[in-house]
Tab-separated table of C-alpha atoms and ligand atoms in Angstrom:
chain	number	residue	atom	x	y	z
A	1	MET	CA	125.521	-108.312	222.038
A	2	ILE	CA	126.235	-105.947	219.159
A	3	ARG	CA	128.590	-103.220	220.318
A	4	ARG	CA	129.239	-99.770	218.960
A	5	ILE	CA	131.901	-99.330	216.289
A	6	LYS	CA	135.460	-98.679	217.481
A	7	GLY	CA	136.232	-94.979	217.775
A	8	VAL	CA	132.576	-93.986	217.875
A	9	LYS	CA	130.913	-92.787	221.060
A	10	ASP	CA	127.398	-92.489	222.410
A	11	ILE	CA	126.732	-89.035	223.742
A	12	LEU	CA	124.640	-89.921	226.788
A	13	PRO	CA	121.955	-87.822	228.463
A	14	ASP	CA	124.419	-86.876	231.234
A	15	ASP	CA	126.817	-85.462	228.598
A	16	ILE	CA	124.147	-83.442	226.825
A	17	PRO	CA	124.278	-80.337	229.083
A	18	LYS	CA	127.868	-79.805	227.889
A	19	TRP	CA	126.883	-80.228	224.252
A	20	ASP	CA	123.953	-77.849	224.706
A	21	VAL	CA	126.239	-75.169	226.101
A	22	ILE	CA	128.737	-75.623	223.260
A	23	GLU	CA	126.156	-75.681	220.485
A	24	THR	CA	124.190	-72.776	221.946
A	25	ALA	CA	127.373	-70.672	222.149
A	26	ALA	CA	128.226	-71.647	218.541
A	27	ARG	CA	124.837	-70.613	217.199
A	28	ARG	CA	124.727	-67.431	219.268
A	29	LEU	CA	128.115	-66.289	218.018
A	30	ALA	CA	127.364	-67.288	214.454
A	31	THR	CA	124.424	-64.890	214.518
A	32	ILE	CA	126.482	-62.184	216.194
A	33	TYR	CA	129.211	-62.502	213.529
A	34	GLY	CA	126.725	-62.735	210.659
A	35	PHE	CA	127.148	-66.418	209.678
A	36	ARG	CA	124.037	-68.345	208.601
A	37	GLU	CA	123.610	-72.065	208.944
A	38	ILE	CA	124.025	-74.499	206.083
A	39	ARG	CA	123.240	-78.220	206.360
A	40	ILE	CA	125.317	-80.200	203.932
A	41	PRO	CA	125.085	-83.946	203.243
A	42	ILE	CA	126.975	-86.424	205.383
A	43	PHE	CA	128.191	-88.255	202.303
A	44	GLU	CA	129.472	-87.039	198.960
A	45	GLN	CA	131.207	-88.412	195.934
A	46	THR	CA	134.691	-89.535	196.908
A	47	ASP	CA	136.331	-87.344	194.258
A	48	LEU	CA	135.110	-84.212	196.002
A	49	PHE	CA	137.275	-84.963	199.021
A	50	ALA	CA	140.231	-86.290	197.035
A	51	ARG	CA	140.322	-83.178	194.887
A	52	SER	CA	139.901	-80.683	197.705
A	53	ILE	CA	141.736	-82.148	200.697
A	54	GLY	CA	144.510	-83.522	198.446
A	55	THR	CA	145.320	-87.058	197.297
A	56	THR	CA	148.572	-87.227	199.275
A	57	THR	CA	147.140	-86.184	202.641
A	58	ASP	CA	146.715	-88.675	205.503
A	59	ILE	CA	142.950	-88.053	205.426
A	60	VAL	CA	142.535	-89.053	201.794
A	61	GLU	CA	145.234	-91.736	201.734
A	62	LYS	CA	144.126	-93.678	204.756
A	63	GLU	CA	141.357	-92.165	206.807
A	64	MET	CA	138.276	-91.987	204.612
A	65	TYR	CA	135.204	-94.182	205.008
A	66	THR	CA	134.656	-94.948	201.349
A	67	PHE	CA	132.170	-97.405	199.901
A	68	GLN	CA	130.525	-98.196	196.644
A	69	ASP	CA	126.925	-97.221	196.011
A	70	LEU	CA	124.591	-99.696	194.268
A	71	ASP	CA	125.353	-98.019	190.929
A	72	LYS	CA	129.111	-98.399	191.642
A	73	THR	CA	129.677	-94.696	192.337
A	74	SER	CA	132.343	-94.258	195.001
A	75	LEU	CA	130.924	-92.397	198.004
A	76	THR	CA	132.636	-91.190	201.177
A	77	LEU	CA	131.380	-90.176	204.618
A	78	ARG	CA	132.563	-86.575	204.986
A	79	PRO	CA	135.880	-86.330	206.837
A	80	GLU	CA	135.403	-82.541	207.108
A	81	GLY	CA	132.931	-79.881	206.036
A	82	THR	CA	134.790	-77.410	203.832
A	83	ALA	CA	134.692	-79.573	200.687
A	84	GLY	CA	130.914	-80.082	200.968
A	85	ALA	CA	130.323	-76.400	201.766
A	86	VAL	CA	132.314	-75.387	198.667
A	87	ARG	CA	130.461	-77.925	196.509
A	88	ALA	CA	127.133	-76.565	197.793
A	89	TYR	CA	128.341	-72.986	197.214
A	90	ILE	CA	129.146	-73.716	193.600
A	91	GLU	CA	126.193	-76.000	192.829
A	92	ASN	CA	123.615	-73.594	194.288
A	93	ASN	CA	125.285	-70.540	192.768
A	94	LEU	CA	125.554	-68.996	196.215
A	95	GLY	CA	128.163	-66.522	194.942
A	96	SER	CA	125.229	-64.508	193.564
A	97	VAL	CA	123.395	-64.396	196.920
A	98	PRO	CA	124.884	-61.660	199.129
A	99	SER	CA	123.584	-63.208	202.367
A	100	ALA	CA	125.154	-66.610	201.563
A	101	GLN	CA	128.767	-65.564	201.735
A	102	LYS	CA	129.175	-66.439	205.415
A	103	MET	CA	128.009	-69.875	206.498
A	104	PHE	CA	128.432	-72.242	209.421
A	105	TYR	CA	127.630	-75.881	210.036
A	106	LEU	CA	127.484	-78.215	213.028
A	107	GLY	CA	127.592	-81.942	212.607
A	108	PRO	CA	129.427	-85.241	212.538
A	109	MET	CA	132.584	-85.980	210.521
A	110	PHE	CA	134.237	-89.323	209.951
A	111	ARG	CA	137.920	-90.229	209.860
A	112	HIS	CA	139.417	-93.685	210.219
A	113	GLU	CA	142.138	-92.716	212.731
A	114	SER	CA	143.407	-94.704	215.685
A	115	PRO	CA	141.147	-93.705	218.575
A	116	GLN	CA	142.624	-92.054	221.662
A	117	ALA	CA	141.659	-89.254	224.055
A	118	GLY	CA	140.228	-86.487	221.873
A	119	ARG	CA	140.480	-88.544	218.673
A	120	GLN	CA	137.521	-90.488	217.370
A	121	ARG	CA	136.338	-91.963	214.135
A	122	GLN	CA	133.050	-90.130	214.337
A	123	PHE	CA	133.448	-86.669	215.804
A	124	HIS	CA	131.615	-83.365	215.550
A	125	GLN	CA	132.693	-79.989	214.273
A	126	LEU	CA	131.524	-76.431	214.250
A	127	GLY	CA	132.717	-75.144	210.874
A	128	VAL	CA	132.640	-71.602	209.581
A	129	GLU	CA	133.292	-70.569	205.964
A	130	PHE	CA	133.592	-66.980	204.726
A	131	PHE	CA	133.442	-66.735	200.930
A	132	GLY	CA	134.227	-63.982	198.463
A	133	ASN	CA	136.460	-61.616	200.393
A	134	PRO	CA	140.239	-61.560	199.928
A	135	HIS	CA	140.758	-58.871	202.570
A	136	VAL	CA	142.673	-59.821	205.743
A	137	GLY	CA	139.672	-58.500	207.672
A	138	ALA	CA	137.956	-61.795	206.802
A	139	ASP	CA	140.913	-63.847	208.128
A	140	VAL	CA	140.974	-61.847	211.343
A	141	GLU	CA	137.201	-62.082	211.675
A	142	VAL	CA	137.106	-65.882	211.591
A	143	MET	CA	140.006	-66.102	214.065
A	144	ALA	CA	138.218	-63.582	216.306
A	145	PHE	CA	135.083	-65.775	216.105
A	146	LEU	CA	137.040	-68.870	217.130
A	147	TRP	CA	138.775	-67.048	219.992
A	148	HIS	CA	135.486	-65.480	221.153
A	149	PHE	CA	133.802	-68.918	221.034
A	150	PHE	CA	136.446	-70.424	223.324
A	151	ALA	CA	136.352	-67.388	225.631
A	152	ASP	CA	132.544	-67.679	225.932
A	153	LEU	CA	133.005	-71.315	226.910
A	154	LYS	CA	135.546	-70.206	229.564
A	155	LEU	CA	138.298	-72.419	228.130
A	156	ARG	CA	141.714	-71.746	229.603
A	157	ASP	CA	145.385	-72.193	228.645
A	158	LEU	CA	144.874	-71.738	224.932
A	159	THR	CA	147.348	-70.660	222.292
A	160	LEU	CA	146.425	-69.278	218.890
A	161	GLU	CA	149.182	-70.261	216.462
A	162	VAL	CA	149.364	-68.558	213.087
A	163	ASN	CA	151.476	-69.097	210.008
A	164	SER	CA	151.519	-68.162	206.365
A	165	LEU	CA	151.650	-70.935	203.784
A	166	GLY	CA	152.270	-68.397	201.036
A	167	GLU	CA	150.711	-68.301	197.596
A	168	PRO	CA	150.846	-71.403	195.376
A	169	ALA	CA	153.954	-70.151	193.532
A	170	ASP	CA	155.762	-69.475	196.865
A	171	ARG	CA	154.798	-72.935	198.005
A	172	SER	CA	156.242	-74.749	195.001
A	173	ARG	CA	159.520	-72.784	195.228
A	174	TYR	CA	159.707	-73.479	198.937
A	175	ARG	CA	158.780	-77.122	198.478
A	176	ALA	CA	161.806	-77.634	196.220
A	177	LEU	CA	164.104	-76.019	198.846
A	178	LEU	CA	162.601	-78.096	201.657
A	179	VAL	CA	162.835	-81.395	199.787
A	180	LYS	CA	166.491	-80.701	198.931
A	181	PHE	CA	167.208	-79.971	202.584
A	182	LEU	CA	165.358	-83.053	203.835
A	183	GLU	CA	166.773	-85.450	201.231
A	184	ALA	CA	170.202	-84.857	202.693
A	185	ARG	CA	168.775	-85.993	206.071
A	186	GLY	CA	166.531	-88.785	204.817
A	187	ASP	CA	168.165	-91.400	207.063
A	188	CYS	CA	167.164	-89.517	210.242
A	189	LEU	CA	163.470	-89.341	209.300
A	190	CYS	CA	160.845	-91.770	210.594
A	191	VAL	CA	159.436	-94.297	208.105
A	192	ASN	CA	156.252	-92.319	207.747
A	193	CYS	CA	158.125	-89.112	206.909
A	194	ARG	CA	160.434	-90.846	204.433
A	195	GLY	CA	157.276	-91.668	202.521
A	196	ARG	CA	156.117	-88.058	202.870
A	197	LEU	CA	159.318	-86.679	201.363
A	198	GLU	CA	157.989	-87.168	197.839
A	199	ARG	CA	154.286	-86.920	198.487
A	200	ASN	CA	153.757	-84.305	201.174
A	201	PRO	CA	157.067	-82.908	202.538
A	202	PHE	CA	155.400	-80.065	204.469
A	203	ARG	CA	153.906	-82.499	206.947
A	204	ILE	CA	157.429	-83.566	207.999
A	205	LEU	CA	157.736	-80.161	209.677
A	206	ASP	CA	155.075	-80.988	212.223
A	207	CYS	CA	156.052	-84.645	212.835
A	208	LYS	CA	156.362	-85.278	216.580
A	209	GLU	CA	159.083	-87.990	216.280
A	210	ALA	CA	162.353	-86.919	217.927
A	211	GLY	CA	164.461	-87.872	214.861
A	212	CYS	CA	162.289	-85.798	212.553
A	213	ARG	CA	162.323	-82.877	215.010
A	214	ASP	CA	166.149	-82.966	215.017
A	215	ALA	CA	166.388	-83.354	211.248
A	216	THR	CA	164.141	-80.358	210.630
A	217	ARG	CA	165.643	-78.109	213.307
A	218	ASP	CA	167.450	-75.880	210.778
A	219	ALA	CA	165.108	-76.538	207.873
A	220	PRO	CA	164.176	-73.560	205.712
A	221	MET	CA	160.832	-72.133	206.865
A	222	MET	CA	157.999	-70.981	204.628
A	223	THR	CA	157.801	-67.615	206.391
A	224	ASP	CA	161.327	-66.784	205.160
A	225	HIS	CA	160.365	-67.542	201.560
A	226	LEU	CA	157.146	-65.599	201.095
A	227	SER	CA	156.452	-63.332	198.133
A	228	GLU	CA	156.114	-59.621	198.874
A	229	ARG	CA	152.306	-59.895	198.715
A	230	ALA	CA	152.140	-62.898	201.032
A	231	ARG	CA	154.536	-61.260	203.520
A	232	THR	CA	152.447	-58.089	203.646
A	233	GLN	CA	149.275	-60.151	203.980
A	234	PHE	CA	150.774	-62.046	206.905
A	235	GLU	CA	151.881	-58.823	208.612
A	236	ASP	CA	148.390	-57.382	208.142
A	237	VAL	CA	146.787	-60.484	209.648
A	238	ARG	CA	149.052	-60.232	212.686
A	239	SER	CA	148.419	-56.536	213.192
A	240	GLY	CA	144.708	-57.166	212.767
A	241	LEU	CA	144.826	-59.694	215.603
A	242	SER	CA	146.882	-57.362	217.799
A	243	ALA	CA	144.434	-54.528	217.128
A	244	LEU	CA	141.651	-56.704	218.549
A	245	GLY	CA	143.768	-57.732	221.525
A	246	ILE	CA	143.850	-61.378	220.468
A	247	PRO	CA	147.130	-62.963	221.598
A	248	TYR	CA	148.895	-65.234	219.111
A	249	THR	CA	152.234	-66.888	218.421
A	250	VAL	CA	153.773	-67.401	215.009
A	251	ASN	CA	154.467	-71.077	214.436
A	252	PRO	CA	156.382	-71.465	211.170
A	253	ARG	CA	155.939	-75.265	211.410
A	254	LEU	CA	152.166	-75.084	211.311
A	255	VAL	CA	151.294	-76.728	208.012
A	256	ARG	CA	147.805	-78.210	208.582
A	257	GLY	CA	146.736	-81.596	207.273
A	258	LEU	CA	144.695	-80.435	204.288
A	259	ASP	CA	146.143	-79.271	200.961
A	260	TYR	CA	143.711	-76.504	200.052
A	261	TYR	CA	145.239	-73.770	202.197
A	262	THR	CA	146.985	-70.659	200.878
A	263	LEU	CA	148.399	-67.750	202.898
A	264	THR	CA	146.900	-67.703	206.412
A	265	ALA	CA	146.837	-70.932	208.442
A	266	PHE	CA	145.972	-71.079	212.144
A	267	GLU	CA	145.249	-73.470	214.957
A	268	VAL	CA	144.150	-73.081	218.575
A	269	THR	CA	145.805	-75.581	220.913
A	270	SER	CA	145.082	-76.334	224.541
A	271	LEU	CA	147.482	-77.262	227.329
A	272	SER	CA	144.807	-79.258	229.162
A	273	PRO	CA	145.955	-82.678	230.413
A	274	HIS	CA	142.588	-84.122	229.273
A	275	LEU	CA	143.695	-83.921	225.664
A	276	GLY	CA	147.229	-85.266	225.580
A	277	ALA	CA	148.635	-85.342	222.046
A	278	GLN	CA	145.359	-84.360	220.403
A	279	ASN	CA	145.590	-80.801	221.627
A	280	ALA	CA	144.214	-78.853	218.619
A	281	LEU	CA	140.749	-77.569	219.509
A	282	GLY	CA	140.239	-75.901	216.159
A	283	GLY	CA	142.035	-74.811	213.056
A	284	GLY	CA	141.600	-73.302	209.654
A	285	GLY	CA	142.929	-70.871	207.141
A	286	ARG	CA	142.495	-69.288	203.751
A	287	TYR	CA	141.722	-71.389	200.707
A	288	ASP	CA	141.577	-68.952	197.824
A	289	GLY	CA	141.970	-71.578	195.105
A	290	LEU	CA	139.472	-74.215	196.180
A	291	VAL	CA	136.205	-72.870	194.757
A	292	GLU	CA	137.805	-72.419	191.349
A	293	GLY	CA	139.662	-75.729	191.657
A	294	LEU	CA	136.314	-77.495	192.071
A	295	GLY	CA	134.862	-75.851	188.985
A	296	GLY	CA	133.346	-72.658	190.460
A	297	PRO	CA	134.185	-69.015	189.779
A	298	SER	CA	137.421	-67.651	191.216
A	299	THR	CA	136.411	-66.979	194.835
A	300	PRO	CA	138.664	-66.259	197.812
A	301	ALA	CA	137.592	-67.914	201.060
A	302	VAL	CA	138.673	-68.454	204.641
A	303	GLY	CA	137.290	-70.529	207.478
A	304	PHE	CA	137.871	-72.790	210.453
A	305	ALA	CA	136.486	-75.865	212.148
A	306	ALA	CA	136.529	-76.672	215.853
A	307	GLY	CA	136.252	-80.175	217.340
A	308	LEU	CA	133.292	-80.403	219.708
A	309	GLU	CA	134.406	-83.583	221.539
A	310	ARG	CA	137.720	-81.938	222.391
A	311	ILE	CA	135.930	-78.821	223.619
A	312	ALA	CA	133.603	-80.994	225.748
A	313	LEU	CA	136.677	-82.682	227.265
A	314	VAL	CA	138.151	-79.387	228.463
A	315	LEU	CA	134.922	-77.509	229.221
A	316	PRO	CA	135.164	-76.200	232.817
A	317	PRO	CA	132.148	-76.787	235.133
A	318	GLU	CA	131.563	-73.047	235.455
A	319	ALA	CA	130.649	-72.915	231.746
A	320	LEU	CA	127.648	-75.137	232.323
A	321	THR	CA	124.272	-73.442	232.646
A	322	PRO	CA	122.186	-74.547	235.626
A	323	GLN	CA	119.529	-77.097	234.712
A	324	PRO	CA	115.891	-75.898	235.012
A	325	LYS	CA	114.317	-76.434	238.403
A	326	MET	CA	112.086	-79.501	238.485
A	327	VAL	CA	108.839	-80.322	240.285
A	328	PHE	CA	107.914	-83.881	241.181
A	329	VAL	CA	104.272	-84.966	241.380
A	330	ALA	CA	103.703	-87.797	243.879
A	331	ALA	CA	100.210	-89.147	243.210
A	332	PHE	CA	98.544	-92.181	244.884
A	333	GLY	CA	95.274	-93.975	244.777
A	334	LYS	CA	92.665	-93.820	242.049
A	335	ASP	CA	91.442	-90.268	242.698
A	336	GLY	CA	94.867	-89.039	243.726
A	337	GLU	CA	96.423	-90.297	240.497
A	338	ALA	CA	93.714	-88.688	238.391
A	339	ALA	CA	94.185	-85.336	240.148
A	340	GLY	CA	97.978	-85.733	240.011
A	341	THR	CA	97.930	-86.271	236.266
A	342	ARG	CA	95.933	-83.073	235.829
A	343	VAL	CA	98.387	-81.134	238.026
A	344	LEU	CA	101.321	-82.566	236.058
A	345	GLN	CA	99.760	-81.479	232.766
A	346	ALA	CA	98.879	-78.043	234.158
A	347	LEU	CA	102.479	-77.528	235.370
A	348	ARG	CA	103.867	-78.534	231.979
A	349	ALA	CA	101.404	-76.200	230.239
A	350	ARG	CA	102.918	-73.410	232.351
A	351	GLY	CA	106.441	-74.323	231.204
A	352	VAL	CA	107.449	-76.007	234.453
A	353	SER	CA	109.726	-79.022	234.089
A	354	SER	CA	107.819	-81.723	235.947
A	355	GLU	CA	107.929	-85.487	236.418
A	356	THR	CA	106.126	-88.300	238.175
A	357	LEU	CA	106.691	-91.999	238.848
A	358	TYR	CA	103.731	-93.854	237.379
A	359	GLY	CA	102.546	-96.769	239.477
A	360	ALA	CA	104.530	-95.926	242.654
A	361	SER	CA	102.172	-96.617	245.554
A	362	THR	CA	104.119	-95.377	248.581
A	363	LEU	CA	105.143	-91.858	249.510
A	364	LYS	CA	108.615	-93.208	250.275
A	365	ALA	CA	109.078	-94.483	246.715
A	366	HIS	CA	107.907	-91.149	245.307
A	367	LEU	CA	110.179	-89.082	247.529
A	368	ARG	CA	113.186	-91.259	246.773
A	369	GLN	CA	112.599	-90.715	243.064
A	370	ALA	CA	112.048	-86.961	243.608
A	371	ASP	CA	115.422	-86.787	245.376
A	372	ARG	CA	117.169	-88.728	242.638
A	373	ARG	CA	115.770	-86.375	240.042
A	374	GLY	CA	116.901	-83.360	242.044
A	375	ALA	CA	113.365	-81.945	242.424
A	376	LEU	CA	112.990	-78.503	243.973
A	377	LEU	CA	109.409	-79.210	245.127
A	378	THR	CA	107.149	-82.255	245.342
A	379	ALA	CA	103.376	-81.972	244.957
A	380	ILE	CA	101.793	-84.787	247.041
A	381	ILE	CA	98.246	-85.836	246.096
A	382	GLY	CA	96.602	-88.959	247.566
A	383	ASP	CA	92.901	-89.838	247.580
A	384	ASP	CA	92.426	-87.796	250.794
A	385	GLU	CA	93.992	-84.668	249.278
A	386	ALA	CA	91.917	-85.176	246.101
A	387	ALA	CA	88.732	-85.426	248.169
A	388	GLU	CA	89.670	-82.318	250.192
A	389	GLY	CA	90.630	-80.429	246.982
A	390	VAL	CA	94.223	-79.723	248.085
A	391	VAL	CA	97.826	-80.485	247.228
A	392	LEU	CA	100.564	-80.951	249.834
A	393	LEU	CA	103.575	-79.059	248.606
A	394	ARG	CA	106.896	-80.265	250.016
A	395	ASP	CA	110.065	-78.192	249.783
A	396	MET	CA	112.712	-80.823	249.061
A	397	THR	CA	115.480	-78.818	250.709
A	398	THR	CA	113.836	-77.750	253.970
A	399	LYS	CA	111.315	-80.681	254.006
A	400	ALA	CA	108.617	-78.151	255.051
A	401	GLN	CA	105.122	-78.983	253.788
A	402	GLU	CA	102.112	-76.747	253.185
A	403	LYS	CA	98.601	-77.184	251.831
A	404	LEU	CA	97.576	-75.435	248.595
A	405	PRO	CA	94.142	-75.423	246.992
A	406	LEU	CA	94.161	-77.901	244.104
A	407	SER	CA	92.675	-75.357	241.678
A	408	SER	CA	95.353	-72.705	242.170
A	409	ALA	CA	98.262	-75.070	242.912
A	410	PRO	CA	99.727	-75.111	239.354
A	411	ASP	CA	99.933	-71.295	239.210
A	412	MET	CA	101.374	-71.040	242.722
A	413	ILE	CA	103.935	-73.763	242.110
A	414	ALA	CA	104.942	-72.249	238.747
A	415	ALA	CA	105.464	-68.855	240.425
A	416	ARG	CA	107.692	-70.484	243.051
A	417	VAL	CA	109.757	-72.340	240.471
A	418	PHE	CA	110.311	-69.334	238.273
A	419	SER	CA	111.351	-67.144	241.170
A	420	ALA	CA	113.688	-69.793	242.678
B	1	HAM	P1	140.963	-79.973	210.817
B	1	HAM	O1	142.144	-79.315	211.476
B	1	HAM	O2	141.209	-81.225	210.082
B	1	HAM	O3	140.322	-78.877	209.865
B	1	HAM	O4	139.853	-80.254	211.897
B	1	HAM	C1	139.373	-79.195	212.751
B	1	HAM	C2	139.228	-79.704	214.177
B	1	HAM	O5	138.425	-80.876	214.219
B	1	HAM	C3	140.529	-80.139	214.846
B	1	HAM	O6	141.246	-79.022	215.342
B	1	HAM	C4	140.005	-81.041	215.957
B	1	HAM	O7	139.578	-80.243	217.057
B	1	HAM	C5	138.793	-81.679	215.318
B	1	HAM	N1	139.140	-83.027	214.873
B	1	HAM	C6	139.768	-83.391	213.742
B	1	HAM	N2	139.906	-84.741	213.670
B	1	HAM	C7	139.348	-85.239	214.796
B	1	HAM	C8	139.139	-86.576	215.318
B	1	HAM	N3	139.531	-87.646	214.670
B	1	HAM	N4	138.510	-86.705	216.533
B	1	HAM	C9	138.100	-85.611	217.221
B	1	HAM	N5	138.246	-84.341	216.762
B	1	HAM	C10	138.859	-84.158	215.574
B	1	HAM	C11	139.246	-79.093	209.089
B	1	HAM	O8	138.489	-80.010	209.194
B	1	HAM	C12	138.978	-77.966	208.094
B	1	HAM	N6	137.786	-78.296	207.301
B	1	HAM	C13	138.836	-76.631	208.807
B	1	HAM	C14	138.519	-75.498	207.873
B	1	HAM	C15	137.290	-74.939	207.638
B	1	HAM	N7	139.411	-74.842	207.159
B	1	HAM	C16	138.804	-73.919	206.455
B	1	HAM	N8	137.509	-73.978	206.715
């Protein structure tokens, strides 16, 4: 038997109610906050991701699904959505379309990571990108969206962590300081972080290894080395959050795994035991240099992405919407089946969720199936009922049965279902 690929999951019909709730909340809030949907390709030229996410990041170094097209072009399954959204923004000249400055997307992303709870090789994100506005209002707005999204889904025990990664010049000055500090402690770092020292020293700050934690305890922090502008920007972001009553903590070690960020960076983590180490439900930040870096006009931007599998793992039952009430049609015999099929179609035409079990010849088999499907009512129609022009309507909870005229049964049943 051919099995599914490691780290990739089927989302089964029983899981779908959770996904419906999550995606419906995402779309509803996107409209409320003025973000319009964009559907970007699932694969792009590899260079797009290398140039935006950064050649020394874990994602680009070891997690991309890259393959050669027939014409030898290197293509990659998207590991995230920002790069593709920016490419689409530039290529379609969306900077000139006022309504296209705020976009969102929902869809699968691909990263070759080792699978564990909350970490897959194909996973889904809601992503939100706000282009063209350097004002901290935009930073606060996307964080408010993310927080509102999780509140709508009734998620609990969340922390919004914020940090400032400074402007590019602050970053290179700080990088030199950090590398000098860490070089003196190189022996205490894990093998992975020793490699990062040259390539991506910031990531050492959020390494979970005890040795690295110890070695970086007194490391210089970016927030103490910000330019005047970056410091003011960070203060304004924090007061913007406070003004909206959104609780946050400053985490100076929050560096994010993608290189395009400037100034604001944030992440929402969950304390839920269902997630273990993979506790980030969403994260994002400002990326003022990316549009220009990819060949577009200088355009500030800020956004976030949230992981839908992780949200589904922590979604409390009370966030689920009740499934629509269902009617079961139990039809027997030649005439009964013919009448039953017409009732089934008439119920569906009235918007009533209804089902039958084709070919079942005993009432027992029908009722068993009706119970399994959680039917509210069962419409029983055998040859005798068809001849008499009636339907026996059984209440599946009380087991009470009553006769309805066949002609008016669909309307009467629909009225019952919609008022239940
Ligand atoms: P990210 O932090 O790499 O950011 O991913 C965002 C979220 O996607 C994570 O917080 C997590 O919930 C989920 N996620 C990431 N990797 C996996 C995985 N292997 N399995 C399951 N879930 C995962 C970005 O992708 C940026 N593009 C966010 C952004 C948008 N920044 C600005 N605009």
